[in-house]
Amino acid sequence: MTRMTATFPTAPDTRALEHGDELTPRFDANGLIAAVATDADSGEVLMLAWMNAEALARTLDTGEAHYFSRSRGELWHKGATSGQIQRVAELRIDCDQDAVWLKVRPQGDGGACHTGARSCFYRLVEDGKLKAAP
Amino acid sequence: MTRMTATFPTAPDTRALEHGDELTPRFDANGLIAAVATDADSGEVLMLAWMNAEALARTLDTGEAHYFSRSRGELWHKGATSGQIQRVAELRIDCDQDAVWLKVRPQGDGGACHTGARSCFYRLVEDGKLKAAP
């Protein structure tokens, strides 16, 4: 495979950023944007992760969610080892283009979390303590 | 009002972090965690923002979403000026406690975005271009 260096254009002004039709993601100082994945069918929030430009480009090119693992410092094709591939039904970007929302369909066992849970958000806060979400 | 310095405990180990009942949020090098807000009724993702310890503590104390504005560098009581107060129906935290998910009911005009949109995620990517989400 040839080495790919993904780049995206920069919005010329706030109007283009917020109302234009060009994808001009604003990566942070570490080259990342936040990505929230929800289940395309149930709407449940599954996980919150990060993308660099290459992860975003590959996600758009392949239709499968790619992230950037901050702990491992590398591109992360979600599910490549676990089988929990996330097929992307829709990808949205927010007003100032520093966050994306992916509606996905998890493959494999249908989970998204390394703990075995369907969603990473399996605990809620109640009276200052964590308890299992329903 | 007396000055409040919010602090949270640190999980002693991975098991406590991922499966314990103590809220032990892991703030990043800038003292922030990511916070995704969804509409408690429709499930739509409304916005992605940031919280420092004080914002999280105030959100839990008041039942109204507080964030940390990275651009202004200050605590941000969402809706304090716009009227778009977000009443928190539920607050979840993820497996490694570095992201929270708030299910909220927006007050005022019901919007969450400074552009006037209901959700900040009003555009989707299709064939490399942005278009209005349905």
PDB file of C-alpha atoms in Angstrom:
ATOM      1  CA  MET A   1       0.000   0.000   0.000  1.00  0.00           C
ATOM      2  CA  THR A   2       1.290   3.458  -0.787  1.00  0.00           C
ATOM      3  CA  ARG A   3       1.598   5.846   2.077  1.00  0.00           C
ATOM      4  CA  MET A   4      -1.408   8.124   2.349  1.00  0.00           C
ATOM      5  CA  THR A   5      -1.219  11.592   3.798  1.00  0.00           C
ATOM      6  CA  ALA A   6      -4.727  12.877   4.225  1.00  0.00           C
ATOM      7  CA  THR A   7      -5.326  16.591   4.096  1.00  0.00           C
ATOM      8  CA  PHE A   8      -8.476  18.679   4.201  1.00  0.00           C
ATOM      9  CA  PRO A   9      -8.957  22.301   3.183  1.00  0.00           C
ATOM     10  CA  THR A  10      -9.350  25.117   5.682  1.00  0.00           C
ATOM     11  CA  ALA A  11     -12.471  27.248   5.724  1.00  0.00           C
ATOM     12  CA  PRO A  12     -11.723  30.810   4.578  1.00  0.00           C
ATOM     13  CA  ASP A  13     -14.111  32.387   7.080  1.00  0.00           C
ATOM     14  CA  THR A  14     -16.722  31.674   9.734  1.00  0.00           C
ATOM     15  CA  ARG A  15     -19.603  31.736   7.289  1.00  0.00           C
ATOM     16  CA  ALA A  16     -17.956  29.036   5.131  1.00  0.00           C
ATOM     17  CA  LEU A  17     -17.069  27.053   8.256  1.00  0.00           C
ATOM     18  CA  GLU A  18     -20.576  27.095   9.678  1.00  0.00           C
ATOM     19  CA  HIS A  19     -22.741  27.227   6.582  1.00  0.00           C
ATOM     20  CA  GLY A  20     -20.617  26.127   3.615  1.00  0.00           C
ATOM     21  CA  ASP A  21     -20.711  22.831   1.794  1.00  0.00           C
ATOM     22  CA  GLU A  22     -16.983  22.104   2.101  1.00  0.00           C
ATOM     23  CA  LEU A  23     -15.718  19.645   4.663  1.00  0.00           C
ATOM     24  CA  THR A  24     -13.064  21.698   6.476  1.00  0.00           C
ATOM     25  CA  PRO A  25     -12.448  19.907   9.777  1.00  0.00           C
ATOM     26  CA  ARG A  26     -10.607  21.819  12.477  1.00  0.00           C
ATOM     27  CA  PHE A  27      -8.139  19.464  14.096  1.00  0.00           C
ATOM     28  CA  ASP A  28      -6.771  20.486  17.468  1.00  0.00           C
ATOM     29  CA  ALA A  29      -3.137  21.106  18.463  1.00  0.00           C
ATOM     30  CA  ASN A  30      -2.644  17.325  18.515  1.00  0.00           C
ATOM     31  CA  GLY A  31      -4.197  16.931  15.069  1.00  0.00           C
ATOM     32  CA  LEU A  32      -7.397  15.384  16.416  1.00  0.00           C
ATOM     33  CA  ILE A  33     -11.133  15.935  16.416  1.00  0.00           C
ATOM     34  CA  ALA A  34     -13.646  14.285  18.712  1.00  0.00           C
ATOM     35  CA  ALA A  35     -15.887  11.617  17.218  1.00  0.00           C
ATOM     36  CA  VAL A  36     -19.062  10.314  18.823  1.00  0.00           C
ATOM     37  CA  ALA A  37     -20.532   7.079  17.521  1.00  0.00           C
ATOM     38  CA  THR A  38     -24.180   6.225  18.012  1.00  0.00           C
ATOM     39  CA  ASP A  39     -26.034   3.061  17.064  1.00  0.00           C
ATOM     40  CA  ALA A  40     -27.768   3.847  13.764  1.00  0.00           C
ATOM     41  CA  ASP A  41     -30.806   1.839  14.805  1.00  0.00           C
ATOM     42  CA  SER A  42     -31.247   2.365  18.558  1.00  0.00           C
ATOM     43  CA  GLY A  43     -29.696   5.841  18.755  1.00  0.00           C
ATOM     44  CA  GLU A  44     -27.668   4.820  21.814  1.00  0.00           C
ATOM     45  CA  VAL A  45     -24.318   6.537  22.238  1.00  0.00           C
ATOM     46  CA  LEU A  46     -21.754   3.762  21.856  1.00  0.00           C
ATOM     47  CA  MET A  47     -18.401   5.473  22.309  1.00  0.00           C
ATOM     48  CA  LEU A  48     -16.459   8.682  22.130  1.00  0.00           C
ATOM     49  CA  ALA A  49     -13.101   8.558  20.409  1.00  0.00           C
ATOM     50  CA  TRP A  50     -10.709  10.636  18.313  1.00  0.00           C
ATOM     51  CA  MET A  51      -9.835  10.977  14.666  1.00  0.00           C
ATOM     52  CA  ASN A  52      -6.860  12.481  12.935  1.00  0.00           C
ATOM     53  CA  ALA A  53      -7.075  13.491   9.286  1.00  0.00           C
ATOM     54  CA  GLU A  54      -6.123  10.050   8.064  1.00  0.00           C
ATOM     55  CA  ALA A  55      -8.716   8.336  10.262  1.00  0.00           C
ATOM     56  CA  LEU A  56     -11.420  10.672   8.978  1.00  0.00           C
ATOM     57  CA  ALA A  57     -10.340  10.202   5.351  1.00  0.00           C
ATOM     58  CA  ARG A  58     -10.285   6.420   5.692  1.00  0.00           C
ATOM     59  CA  THR A  59     -13.666   6.409   7.389  1.00  0.00           C
ATOM     60  CA  LEU A  60     -15.126   8.370   4.481  1.00  0.00           C
ATOM     61  CA  ASP A  61     -13.312   6.252   1.876  1.00  0.00           C
ATOM     62  CA  THR A  62     -14.165   2.848   3.295  1.00  0.00           C
ATOM     63  CA  GLY A  63     -17.486   3.376   5.082  1.00  0.00           C
ATOM     64  CA  GLU A  64     -15.968   1.763   8.197  1.00  0.00           C
ATOM     65  CA  ALA A  65     -15.057   3.775  11.277  1.00  0.00           C
ATOM     66  CA  HIS A  66     -11.377   4.505  11.761  1.00  0.00           C
ATOM     67  CA  TYR A  67     -10.122   6.353  14.815  1.00  0.00           C
ATOM     68  CA  PHE A  68      -6.792   7.477  16.194  1.00  0.00           C
ATOM     69  CA  SER A  69      -5.780   5.673  19.359  1.00  0.00           C
ATOM     70  CA  ARG A  70      -4.310   8.239  21.716  1.00  0.00           C
ATOM     71  CA  SER A  71      -2.957   5.528  24.017  1.00  0.00           C
ATOM     72  CA  ARG A  72      -1.240   3.606  21.227  1.00  0.00           C
ATOM     73  CA  GLY A  73      -0.485   6.695  19.108  1.00  0.00           C
ATOM     74  CA  GLU A  74      -1.662   5.047  15.908  1.00  0.00           C
ATOM     75  CA  LEU A  75      -4.451   4.719  13.394  1.00  0.00           C
ATOM     76  CA  TRP A  76      -7.121   2.348  14.660  1.00  0.00           C
ATOM     77  CA  HIS A  77      -9.445   0.499  12.329  1.00  0.00           C
ATOM     78  CA  LYS A  78     -12.160  -0.276  14.854  1.00  0.00           C
ATOM     79  CA  GLY A  79     -12.952  -3.979  14.827  1.00  0.00           C
ATOM     80  CA  ALA A  80      -9.914  -5.074  12.814  1.00  0.00           C
ATOM     81  CA  THR A  81      -8.979  -7.447  15.617  1.00  0.00           C
ATOM     82  CA  SER A  82     -12.217  -7.688  17.650  1.00  0.00           C
ATOM     83  CA  GLY A  83     -14.558  -8.061  14.686  1.00  0.00           C
ATOM     84  CA  GLN A  84     -16.559  -5.070  15.972  1.00  0.00           C
ATOM     85  CA  ILE A  85     -16.298  -3.259  12.635  1.00  0.00           C
ATOM     86  CA  GLN A  86     -18.525  -0.178  12.571  1.00  0.00           C
ATOM     87  CA  ARG A  87     -20.304   0.294   9.249  1.00  0.00           C
ATOM     88  CA  VAL A  88     -21.047   3.989   8.891  1.00  0.00           C
ATOM     89  CA  ALA A  89     -24.630   4.794   7.950  1.00  0.00           C
ATOM     90  CA  GLU A  90     -24.179   8.557   8.215  1.00  0.00           C
ATOM     91  CA  LEU A  91     -21.442  10.988   9.200  1.00  0.00           C
ATOM     92  CA  ARG A  92     -22.254  14.485  10.407  1.00  0.00           C
ATOM     93  CA  ILE A  93     -20.044  17.379  11.389  1.00  0.00           C
ATOM     94  CA  ASP A  94     -20.866  20.124  13.838  1.00  0.00           C
ATOM     95  CA  CYS A  95     -21.222  23.873  13.427  1.00  0.00           C
ATOM     96  CA  ASP A  96     -17.564  24.780  13.876  1.00  0.00           C
ATOM     97  CA  GLN A  97     -16.325  21.516  12.360  1.00  0.00           C
ATOM     98  CA  ASP A  98     -14.352  20.280  15.324  1.00  0.00           C
ATOM     99  CA  ALA A  99     -16.472  17.229  16.108  1.00  0.00           C
ATOM    100  CA  VAL A 100     -18.093  14.465  14.076  1.00  0.00           C
ATOM    101  CA  TRP A 101     -21.086  12.270  14.765  1.00  0.00           C
ATOM    102  CA  LEU A 102     -21.142   8.828  13.198  1.00  0.00           C
ATOM    103  CA  LYS A 103     -24.274   6.706  13.049  1.00  0.00           C
ATOM    104  CA  VAL A 104     -22.906   3.180  12.846  1.00  0.00           C
ATOM    105  CA  ARG A 105     -23.965  -0.443  12.693  1.00  0.00           C
ATOM    106  CA  PRO A 106     -21.558  -2.544  14.797  1.00  0.00           C
ATOM    107  CA  GLN A 107     -20.662  -5.890  13.233  1.00  0.00           C
ATOM    108  CA  GLY A 108     -19.298  -9.022  14.896  1.00  0.00           C
ATOM    109  CA  ASP A 109     -20.858  -9.521  18.306  1.00  0.00           C
ATOM    110  CA  GLY A 110     -22.563  -6.124  18.048  1.00  0.00           C
ATOM    111  CA  GLY A 111     -20.543  -4.567  20.846  1.00  0.00           C
ATOM    112  CA  ALA A 112     -18.438  -1.421  20.839  1.00  0.00           C
ATOM    113  CA  CYS A 113     -16.614  -1.513  24.180  1.00  0.00           C
ATOM    114  CA  HIS A 114     -13.435  -3.363  25.095  1.00  0.00           C
ATOM    115  CA  THR A 115     -15.077  -4.406  28.379  1.00  0.00           C
ATOM    116  CA  GLY A 116     -17.607  -6.485  26.481  1.00  0.00           C
ATOM    117  CA  ALA A 117     -20.418  -3.998  26.952  1.00  0.00           C
ATOM    118  CA  ARG A 118     -22.540  -2.959  23.984  1.00  0.00           C
ATOM    119  CA  SER A 119     -21.838   0.714  24.717  1.00  0.00           C
ATOM    120  CA  CYS A 120     -18.927   2.243  26.602  1.00  0.00           C
ATOM    121  CA  PHE A 121     -21.494   4.281  28.549  1.00  0.00           C
ATOM    122  CA  TYR A 122     -22.781   1.441  30.720  1.00  0.00           C
ATOM    123  CA  ARG A 123     -22.804   3.402  33.996  1.00  0.00           C
ATOM    124  CA  LEU A 124     -24.805   6.403  35.094  1.00  0.00           C
ATOM    125  CA  VAL A 125     -24.284   8.768  37.988  1.00  0.00           C
ATOM    126  CA  GLU A 126     -26.943   8.682  40.697  1.00  0.00           C
ATOM    127  CA  ASP A 127     -26.565  10.404  44.054  1.00  0.00           C
ATOM    128  CA  GLY A 128     -22.847  10.780  43.400  1.00  0.00           C
ATOM    129  CA  LYS A 129     -22.279   7.064  42.759  1.00  0.00           C
ATOM    130  CA  LEU A 130     -22.030   5.034  39.592  1.00  0.00           C
ATOM    131  CA  LYS A 131     -24.580   2.367  38.913  1.00  0.00           C
ATOM    132  CA  ALA A 132     -25.305   0.110  35.965  1.00  0.00           C
ATOM    133  CA  ALA A 133     -27.363   1.802  33.275  1.00  0.00           C
ATOM    134  CA  PRO A 134     -30.552  -0.024  32.338  1.00  0.00           C
TER     135      PRO A 134
ATOM    136  CA  MET B   1     -20.658  32.999  46.630  1.00  0.00           C
ATOM    137  CA  THR B   2     -17.634  31.280  48.105  1.00  0.00           C
ATOM    138  CA  ARG B   3     -15.029  30.061  45.723  1.00  0.00           C
ATOM    139  CA  MET B   4     -15.552  26.402  44.849  1.00  0.00           C
ATOM    140  CA  THR B   5     -12.716  24.138  43.856  1.00  0.00           C
ATOM    141  CA  ALA B   6     -14.168  20.914  42.617  1.00  0.00           C
ATOM    142  CA  THR B   7     -12.128  17.774  42.985  1.00  0.00           C
ATOM    143  CA  PHE B   8     -12.853  14.155  42.261  1.00  0.00           C
ATOM    144  CA  PRO B   9     -11.005  11.077  43.504  1.00  0.00           C
ATOM    145  CA  THR B  10      -8.690   9.023  41.307  1.00  0.00           C
ATOM    146  CA  ALA B  11      -9.388   5.366  40.643  1.00  0.00           C
ATOM    147  CA  PRO B  12      -6.783   3.132  42.338  1.00  0.00           C
ATOM    148  CA  ASP B  13      -6.679   0.651  39.455  1.00  0.00           C
ATOM    149  CA  THR B  14      -8.226  -0.292  36.130  1.00  0.00           C
ATOM    150  CA  ARG B  15     -10.845  -2.531  37.696  1.00  0.00           C
ATOM    151  CA  ALA B  16     -12.124   0.298  39.888  1.00  0.00           C
ATOM    152  CA  LEU B  17     -11.980   2.694  36.948  1.00  0.00           C
ATOM    153  CA  GLU B  18     -13.994   0.464  34.638  1.00  0.00           C
ATOM    154  CA  HIS B  19     -16.234  -1.430  37.026  1.00  0.00           C
ATOM    155  CA  GLY B  20     -16.321   0.462  40.293  1.00  0.00           C
ATOM    156  CA  ASP B  21     -19.096   2.621  41.664  1.00  0.00           C
ATOM    157  CA  GLU B  22     -16.937   5.692  42.322  1.00  0.00           C
ATOM    158  CA  LEU B  23     -17.033   8.631  39.947  1.00  0.00           C
ATOM    159  CA  THR B  24     -13.321   9.109  39.165  1.00  0.00           C
ATOM    160  CA  PRO B  25     -13.207  11.194  35.979  1.00  0.00           C
ATOM    161  CA  ARG B  26      -9.920  11.324  34.117  1.00  0.00           C
ATOM    162  CA  PHE B  27      -9.370  14.891  32.987  1.00  0.00           C
ATOM    163  CA  ASP B  28      -6.802  15.430  30.231  1.00  0.00           C
ATOM    164  CA  ALA B  29      -3.634  17.528  30.351  1.00  0.00           C
ATOM    165  CA  ASN B  30      -5.828  20.628  30.022  1.00  0.00           C
ATOM    166  CA  GLY B  31      -8.090  19.497  32.842  1.00  0.00           C
ATOM    167  CA  LEU B  32     -10.977  18.627  30.517  1.00  0.00           C
ATOM    168  CA  ILE B  33     -13.182  15.715  29.557  1.00  0.00           C
ATOM    169  CA  ALA B  34     -15.389  15.479  26.493  1.00  0.00           C
ATOM    170  CA  ALA B  35     -19.136  15.756  27.018  1.00  0.00           C
ATOM    171  CA  VAL B  36     -21.744  14.754  24.479  1.00  0.00           C
ATOM    172  CA  ALA B  37     -25.290  15.983  24.978  1.00  0.00           C
ATOM    173  CA  THR B  38     -28.247  14.212  23.412  1.00  0.00           C
ATOM    174  CA  ASP B  39     -31.903  15.162  23.471  1.00  0.00           C
ATOM    175  CA  ALA B  40     -33.463  13.054  26.231  1.00  0.00           C
ATOM    176  CA  ASP B  41     -36.615  12.600  24.187  1.00  0.00           C
ATOM    177  CA  SER B  42     -35.536  12.316  20.537  1.00  0.00           C
ATOM    178  CA  GLY B  43     -32.078  10.854  21.151  1.00  0.00           C
ATOM    179  CA  GLU B  44     -30.550  13.303  18.670  1.00  0.00           C
ATOM    180  CA  VAL B  45     -26.972  14.341  19.362  1.00  0.00           C
ATOM    181  CA  LEU B  46     -27.183  18.053  20.145  1.00  0.00           C
ATOM    182  CA  MET B  47     -23.596  19.109  20.805  1.00  0.00           C
ATOM    183  CA  LEU B  48     -20.150  18.038  21.867  1.00  0.00           C
ATOM    184  CA  ALA B  49     -18.404  20.210  24.401  1.00  0.00           C
ATOM    185  CA  TRP B  50     -15.931  20.080  27.271  1.00  0.00           C
ATOM    186  CA  MET B  51     -16.096  20.024  31.040  1.00  0.00           C
ATOM    187  CA  ASN B  52     -13.509  20.733  33.679  1.00  0.00           C
ATOM    188  CA  ALA B  53     -13.957  19.448  37.220  1.00  0.00           C
ATOM    189  CA  GLU B  54     -15.961  22.479  38.260  1.00  0.00           C
ATOM    190  CA  ALA B  55     -18.301  22.214  35.275  1.00  0.00           C
ATOM    191  CA  LEU B  56     -18.944  18.550  36.023  1.00  0.00           C
ATOM    192  CA  ALA B  57     -19.492  19.222  39.716  1.00  0.00           C
ATOM    193  CA  ARG B  58     -21.913  22.069  39.012  1.00  0.00           C
ATOM    194  CA  THR B  59     -23.781  19.970  36.462  1.00  0.00           C
ATOM    195  CA  LEU B  60     -24.264  17.244  39.067  1.00  0.00           C
ATOM    196  CA  ASP B  61     -25.149  19.742  41.813  1.00  0.00           C
ATOM    197  CA  THR B  62     -27.645  21.806  39.847  1.00  0.00           C
ATOM    198  CA  GLY B  63     -29.068  19.377  37.294  1.00  0.00           C
ATOM    199  CA  GLU B  64     -28.276  21.914  34.571  1.00  0.00           C
ATOM    200  CA  ALA B  65     -25.452  21.404  32.082  1.00  0.00           C
ATOM    201  CA  HIS B  66     -22.303  23.394  32.692  1.00  0.00           C
ATOM    202  CA  TYR B  67     -19.359  23.230  30.320  1.00  0.00           C
ATOM    203  CA  PHE B  68     -15.928  24.787  30.033  1.00  0.00           C
ATOM    204  CA  SER B  69     -15.582  27.138  27.088  1.00  0.00           C
ATOM    205  CA  ARG B  70     -12.202  26.518  25.511  1.00  0.00           C
ATOM    206  CA  SER B  71     -12.480  29.656  23.386  1.00  0.00           C
ATOM    207  CA  ARG B  72     -13.354  31.912  26.313  1.00  0.00           C
ATOM    208  CA  GLY B  73     -11.350  29.945  28.860  1.00  0.00           C
ATOM    209  CA  GLU B  74     -14.131  29.985  31.439  1.00  0.00           C
ATOM    210  CA  LEU B  75     -16.955  28.072  33.047  1.00  0.00           C
ATOM    211  CA  TRP B  76     -20.036  28.158  30.844  1.00  0.00           C
ATOM    212  CA  HIS B  77     -23.515  27.689  32.245  1.00  0.00           C
ATOM    213  CA  LYS B  78     -25.217  26.702  29.014  1.00  0.00           C
ATOM    214  CA  GLY B  79     -28.256  28.877  28.432  1.00  0.00           C
ATOM    215  CA  ALA B  80     -27.456  31.500  31.055  1.00  0.00           C
ATOM    216  CA  THR B  81     -27.653  34.180  28.368  1.00  0.00           C
ATOM    217  CA  SER B  82     -29.489  32.392  25.518  1.00  0.00           C
ATOM    218  CA  GLY B  83     -32.137  30.766  27.673  1.00  0.00           C
ATOM    219  CA  GLN B  84     -31.173  27.374  26.231  1.00  0.00           C
ATOM    220  CA  ILE B  85     -30.676  25.852  29.681  1.00  0.00           C
ATOM    221  CA  GLN B  86     -30.155  22.104  29.466  1.00  0.00           C
ATOM    222  CA  ARG B  87     -31.945  20.185  32.208  1.00  0.00           C
ATOM    223  CA  VAL B  88     -30.080  16.948  32.751  1.00  0.00           C
ATOM    224  CA  ALA B  89     -32.261  13.838  32.757  1.00  0.00           C
ATOM    225  CA  GLU B  90     -29.348  11.433  33.041  1.00  0.00           C
ATOM    226  CA  LEU B  91     -25.555  11.590  33.116  1.00  0.00           C
ATOM    227  CA  ARG B  92     -23.429   8.640  32.112  1.00  0.00           C
ATOM    228  CA  ILE B  93     -19.685   8.111  32.089  1.00  0.00           C
ATOM    229  CA  ASP B  94     -17.741   5.803  29.811  1.00  0.00           C
ATOM    230  CA  CYS B  95     -15.573   2.781  30.521  1.00  0.00           C
ATOM    231  CA  ASP B  96     -12.325   4.637  31.175  1.00  0.00           C
ATOM    232  CA  GLN B  97     -14.069   7.686  32.633  1.00  0.00           C
ATOM    233  CA  ASP B  98     -12.753  10.258  30.189  1.00  0.00           C
ATOM    234  CA  ALA B  99     -16.052  11.143  28.541  1.00  0.00           C
ATOM    235  CA  VAL B 100     -19.586  11.846  29.734  1.00  0.00           C
ATOM    236  CA  TRP B 101     -22.928  11.509  28.018  1.00  0.00           C
ATOM    237  CA  LEU B 102     -25.715  13.818  29.117  1.00  0.00           C
ATOM    238  CA  LYS B 103     -29.328  13.251  28.198  1.00  0.00           C
ATOM    239  CA  VAL B 104     -30.823  16.726  28.369  1.00  0.00           C
ATOM    240  CA  ARG B 105     -34.036  18.654  27.832  1.00  0.00           C
ATOM    241  CA  PRO B 106     -33.223  22.035  26.259  1.00  0.00           C
ATOM    242  CA  GLN B 107     -35.269  24.912  27.615  1.00  0.00           C
ATOM    243  CA  GLY B 108     -35.991  28.313  26.072  1.00  0.00           C
ATOM    244  CA  ASP B 109     -36.464  27.999  22.329  1.00  0.00           C
ATOM    245  CA  GLY B 110     -35.423  24.345  22.479  1.00  0.00           C
ATOM    246  CA  GLY B 111     -32.221  24.869  20.524  1.00  0.00           C
ATOM    247  CA  ALA B 112     -28.652  23.983  21.455  1.00  0.00           C
ATOM    248  CA  CYS B 113     -26.558  25.635  18.741  1.00  0.00           C
ATOM    249  CA  HIS B 114     -25.362  29.228  18.540  1.00  0.00           C
ATOM    250  CA  THR B 115     -26.300  29.234  14.822  1.00  0.00           C
ATOM    251  CA  GLY B 116     -29.956  28.858  15.739  1.00  0.00           C
ATOM    252  CA  ALA B 117     -30.089  25.187  14.789  1.00  0.00           C
ATOM    253  CA  ARG B 118     -31.662  22.691  17.160  1.00  0.00           C
ATOM    254  CA  SER B 119     -28.508  20.552  17.044  1.00  0.00           C
ATOM    255  CA  CYS B 120     -24.956  21.595  16.207  1.00  0.00           C
ATOM    256  CA  PHE B 121     -24.826  18.575  13.872  1.00  0.00           C
ATOM    257  CA  TYR B 122     -27.029  20.042  11.117  1.00  0.00           C
ATOM    258  CA  ARG B 123     -24.845  18.941   8.195  1.00  0.00           C
ATOM    259  CA  LEU B 124     -23.887  15.511   6.948  1.00  0.00           C
ATOM    260  CA  VAL B 125     -21.149  14.447   4.567  1.00  0.00           C
ATOM    261  CA  GLU B 126     -22.304  13.026   1.257  1.00  0.00           C
ATOM    262  CA  ASP B 127     -19.957  12.380  -1.670  1.00  0.00           C
ATOM    263  CA  GLY B 128     -17.336  14.547   0.002  1.00  0.00           C
ATOM    264  CA  LYS B 129     -19.606  17.562   0.365  1.00  0.00           C
ATOM    265  CA  LEU B 130     -21.671  18.887   3.237  1.00  0.00           C
ATOM    266  CA  LYS B 131     -25.414  19.033   2.916  1.00  0.00           C
ATOM    267  CA  ALA B 132     -28.231  19.871   5.276  1.00  0.00           C
ATOM    268  CA  ALA B 133     -29.234  16.956   7.472  1.00  0.00           C
ATOM    269  CA  PRO B 134     -32.906  16.059   7.290  1.00  0.00           C
TER     270      PRO B 134
END
